[in-house]
Amino acid sequence: MTTLDRPDFHVVDTEALGQVDPIELFPGVTAQVVDWTSPADGSDPLPREAYVRFAPGSGYTEPDHHGDSSEIVVVLEGELQDEAGSYPVGSRVRGAQGSTHTPRSERGCLLYVYFPQR
């Protein structure tokens, strides 16, 4: 990660993102976490912000549960699908806390994902 001269700004540029090791969520679906939480109860840190890439034809093999936080997704490349429809580049999708869906991508996609309550 890089920062500007101001400590109250945190910038992730493409070079910094290239240095973040991807975490495989499901076959063909990886996340590069750029911000983690530190839960007050001392439990393991949770991702707060991430870039998630779906290879063409990949998807979650089980439902994605948003139990502890809502989820905000912005489609940066490609197209995301779930049970409710398809979301092309520029779409912003918000899943309410407690909601579930099973995301997939026929063509592949890159997403920015944010969990505001974490």
PDB file of C-alpha atoms in Angstrom:
ATOM      1  CA  MET A   1       0.000   0.000   0.000  1.00  0.00           C
ATOM      2  CA  THR A   2       1.121   3.508  -0.574  1.00  0.00           C
ATOM      3  CA  THR A   3       0.194   6.620   1.313  1.00  0.00           C
ATOM      4  CA  LEU A   4       0.211  10.273   0.442  1.00  0.00           C
ATOM      5  CA  ASP A   5       2.007  12.827   2.595  1.00  0.00           C
ATOM      6  CA  ARG A   6      -1.120  13.030   4.740  1.00  0.00           C
ATOM      7  CA  PRO A   7      -1.556  10.235   7.292  1.00  0.00           C
ATOM      8  CA  ASP A   8      -5.366  10.485   7.049  1.00  0.00           C
ATOM      9  CA  PHE A   9      -5.348   9.171   3.456  1.00  0.00           C
ATOM     10  CA  HIS A  10      -4.690   5.569   2.442  1.00  0.00           C
ATOM     11  CA  VAL A  11      -4.122   4.877  -1.248  1.00  0.00           C
ATOM     12  CA  VAL A  12      -3.980   1.519  -2.979  1.00  0.00           C
ATOM     13  CA  ASP A  13      -2.522   1.962  -6.438  1.00  0.00           C
ATOM     14  CA  THR A  14      -2.095  -0.717  -9.087  1.00  0.00           C
ATOM     15  CA  GLU A  15       1.508  -1.347  -8.070  1.00  0.00           C
ATOM     16  CA  ALA A  16       0.529  -1.843  -4.427  1.00  0.00           C
ATOM     17  CA  LEU A  17      -2.394  -4.061  -5.380  1.00  0.00           C
ATOM     18  CA  GLY A  18      -0.002  -6.256  -7.360  1.00  0.00           C
ATOM     19  CA  GLN A  19       1.879  -6.904  -4.116  1.00  0.00           C
ATOM     20  CA  VAL A  20      -1.197  -8.183  -2.243  1.00  0.00           C
ATOM     21  CA  ASP A  21      -1.336 -11.979  -2.338  1.00  0.00           C
ATOM     22  CA  PRO A  22      -4.710 -13.241  -3.549  1.00  0.00           C
ATOM     23  CA  ILE A  23      -6.783 -15.484  -1.302  1.00  0.00           C
ATOM     24  CA  GLU A  24      -8.751 -18.197  -3.090  1.00  0.00           C
ATOM     25  CA  LEU A  25     -12.395 -18.049  -2.001  1.00  0.00           C
ATOM     26  CA  PHE A  26     -13.658 -20.695  -4.427  1.00  0.00           C
ATOM     27  CA  PRO A  27     -12.096 -22.223  -7.555  1.00  0.00           C
ATOM     28  CA  GLY A  28     -11.545 -19.319  -9.953  1.00  0.00           C
ATOM     29  CA  VAL A  29     -12.595 -16.682  -7.385  1.00  0.00           C
ATOM     30  CA  THR A  30      -9.854 -14.755  -5.576  1.00  0.00           C
ATOM     31  CA  ALA A  31      -9.786 -11.789  -3.210  1.00  0.00           C
ATOM     32  CA  GLN A  32      -7.026  -9.273  -2.625  1.00  0.00           C
ATOM     33  CA  VAL A  33      -7.823  -7.793   0.770  1.00  0.00           C
ATOM     34  CA  VAL A  34      -6.648  -4.196   1.151  1.00  0.00           C
ATOM     35  CA  ASP A  35      -8.126  -3.450   4.587  1.00  0.00           C
ATOM     36  CA  TRP A  36      -8.751  -5.749   7.561  1.00  0.00           C
ATOM     37  CA  THR A  37     -10.759  -5.170  10.730  1.00  0.00           C
ATOM     38  CA  SER A  38      -9.572  -5.829  14.254  1.00  0.00           C
ATOM     39  CA  PRO A  39     -12.664  -7.063  16.133  1.00  0.00           C
ATOM     40  CA  ALA A  40     -13.002  -5.738  19.685  1.00  0.00           C
ATOM     41  CA  ASP A  41     -13.558  -9.254  21.006  1.00  0.00           C
ATOM     42  CA  GLY A  42     -10.057 -10.298  19.904  1.00  0.00           C
ATOM     43  CA  SER A  43     -11.285 -12.722  17.251  1.00  0.00           C
ATOM     44  CA  ASP A  44      -9.493 -13.102  13.924  1.00  0.00           C
ATOM     45  CA  PRO A  45      -9.398 -10.033  11.667  1.00  0.00           C
ATOM     46  CA  LEU A  46     -12.035  -9.905   8.932  1.00  0.00           C
ATOM     47  CA  PRO A  47     -11.760  -8.370   5.466  1.00  0.00           C
ATOM     48  CA  ARG A  48     -13.278  -4.872   5.311  1.00  0.00           C
ATOM     49  CA  GLU A  49     -12.341  -3.970   1.732  1.00  0.00           C
ATOM     50  CA  ALA A  50     -11.178  -6.197  -1.100  1.00  0.00           C
ATOM     51  CA  TYR A  51     -10.848  -6.542  -4.830  1.00  0.00           C
ATOM     52  CA  VAL A  52     -12.482  -9.805  -5.908  1.00  0.00           C
ATOM     53  CA  ARG A  53     -11.779 -11.404  -9.275  1.00  0.00           C
ATOM     54  CA  PHE A  54     -13.944 -14.076 -10.898  1.00  0.00           C
ATOM     55  CA  ALA A  55     -12.364 -16.070 -13.718  1.00  0.00           C
ATOM     56  CA  PRO A  56     -14.744 -16.693 -16.636  1.00  0.00           C
ATOM     57  CA  GLY A  57     -17.293 -19.375 -15.714  1.00  0.00           C
ATOM     58  CA  SER A  58     -16.490 -19.295 -11.993  1.00  0.00           C
ATOM     59  CA  GLY A  59     -18.657 -18.626  -8.993  1.00  0.00           C
ATOM     60  CA  TYR A  60     -19.399 -19.417  -5.393  1.00  0.00           C
ATOM     61  CA  THR A  61     -20.249 -23.065  -4.822  1.00  0.00           C
ATOM     62  CA  GLU A  62     -22.398 -22.193  -1.801  1.00  0.00           C
ATOM     63  CA  PRO A  63     -24.411 -19.122  -0.799  1.00  0.00           C
ATOM     64  CA  ASP A  64     -22.560 -16.027   0.429  1.00  0.00           C
ATOM     65  CA  HIS A  65     -24.055 -15.043   3.818  1.00  0.00           C
ATOM     66  CA  HIS A  66     -23.818 -11.432   4.987  1.00  0.00           C
ATOM     67  CA  GLY A  67     -24.390 -12.118   8.664  1.00  0.00           C
ATOM     68  CA  ASP A  68     -22.114  -9.563  10.305  1.00  0.00           C
ATOM     69  CA  SER A  69     -22.296  -6.710   7.782  1.00  0.00           C
ATOM     70  CA  SER A  70     -24.033  -5.470   4.704  1.00  0.00           C
ATOM     71  CA  GLU A  71     -21.962  -5.725   1.523  1.00  0.00           C
ATOM     72  CA  ILE A  72     -21.427  -3.088  -1.144  1.00  0.00           C
ATOM     73  CA  VAL A  73     -20.101  -4.278  -4.504  1.00  0.00           C
ATOM     74  CA  VAL A  74     -18.991  -2.146  -7.454  1.00  0.00           C
ATOM     75  CA  VAL A  75     -18.389  -3.963 -10.748  1.00  0.00           C
ATOM     76  CA  LEU A  76     -15.127  -2.617 -12.201  1.00  0.00           C
ATOM     77  CA  GLU A  77     -14.685  -5.034 -15.126  1.00  0.00           C
ATOM     78  CA  GLY A  78     -16.836  -7.696 -16.775  1.00  0.00           C
ATOM     79  CA  GLU A  79     -20.228  -8.715 -15.454  1.00  0.00           C
ATOM     80  CA  LEU A  80     -21.423 -10.272 -12.187  1.00  0.00           C
ATOM     81  CA  GLN A  81     -24.496 -12.484 -11.899  1.00  0.00           C
ATOM     82  CA  ASP A  82     -26.545 -13.932  -9.067  1.00  0.00           C
ATOM     83  CA  GLU A  83     -30.065 -15.292  -8.606  1.00  0.00           C
ATOM     84  CA  ALA A  84     -31.588 -11.830  -9.075  1.00  0.00           C
ATOM     85  CA  GLY A  85     -29.883 -10.828 -12.315  1.00  0.00           C
ATOM     86  CA  SER A  86     -26.789  -9.552 -14.096  1.00  0.00           C
ATOM     87  CA  TYR A  87     -24.734  -6.519 -13.142  1.00  0.00           C
ATOM     88  CA  PRO A  88     -22.493  -4.934 -15.819  1.00  0.00           C
ATOM     89  CA  VAL A  89     -19.525  -2.580 -15.374  1.00  0.00           C
ATOM     90  CA  GLY A  90     -20.417   0.408 -13.210  1.00  0.00           C
ATOM     91  CA  SER A  91     -23.156  -1.372 -11.271  1.00  0.00           C
ATOM     92  CA  ARG A  92     -23.324  -0.862  -7.516  1.00  0.00           C
ATOM     93  CA  VAL A  93     -24.993  -3.695  -5.644  1.00  0.00           C
ATOM     94  CA  ARG A  94     -25.813  -3.576  -1.924  1.00  0.00           C
ATOM     95  CA  GLY A  95     -26.663  -6.729  -0.021  1.00  0.00           C
ATOM     96  CA  ALA A  96     -28.345  -6.011   3.312  1.00  0.00           C
ATOM     97  CA  GLN A  97     -26.970  -7.441   6.533  1.00  0.00           C
ATOM     98  CA  GLY A  98     -28.465 -10.915   6.906  1.00  0.00           C
ATOM     99  CA  SER A  99     -28.955 -11.409   3.150  1.00  0.00           C
ATOM    100  CA  THR A 100     -27.549 -14.208   1.001  1.00  0.00           C
ATOM    101  CA  HIS A 101     -26.795 -14.722  -2.672  1.00  0.00           C
ATOM    102  CA  THR A 102     -24.646 -17.007  -4.810  1.00  0.00           C
ATOM    103  CA  PRO A 103     -22.465 -14.818  -7.052  1.00  0.00           C
ATOM    104  CA  ARG A 104     -20.974 -16.047 -10.324  1.00  0.00           C
ATOM    105  CA  SER A 105     -19.615 -14.653 -13.568  1.00  0.00           C
ATOM    106  CA  GLU A 106     -19.996 -16.185 -17.003  1.00  0.00           C
ATOM    107  CA  ARG A 107     -17.500 -13.779 -18.650  1.00  0.00           C
ATOM    108  CA  GLY A 108     -15.347 -13.051 -15.602  1.00  0.00           C
ATOM    109  CA  CYS A 109     -15.266  -9.833 -13.605  1.00  0.00           C
ATOM    110  CA  LEU A 110     -13.372  -7.653 -11.168  1.00  0.00           C
ATOM    111  CA  LEU A 111     -15.240  -6.230  -8.177  1.00  0.00           C
ATOM    112  CA  TYR A 112     -14.530  -3.764  -5.406  1.00  0.00           C
ATOM    113  CA  VAL A 113     -16.209  -5.079  -2.230  1.00  0.00           C
ATOM    114  CA  TYR A 114     -16.774  -3.146   1.014  1.00  0.00           C
ATOM    115  CA  PHE A 115     -18.254  -4.343   4.316  1.00  0.00           C
ATOM    116  CA  PRO A 116     -19.328  -1.128   6.145  1.00  0.00           C
ATOM    117  CA  GLN A 117     -20.233  -2.643   9.538  1.00  0.00           C
ATOM    118  CA  ARG A 118     -16.894  -4.385  10.028  1.00  0.00           C
TER     119      ARG A 118
END
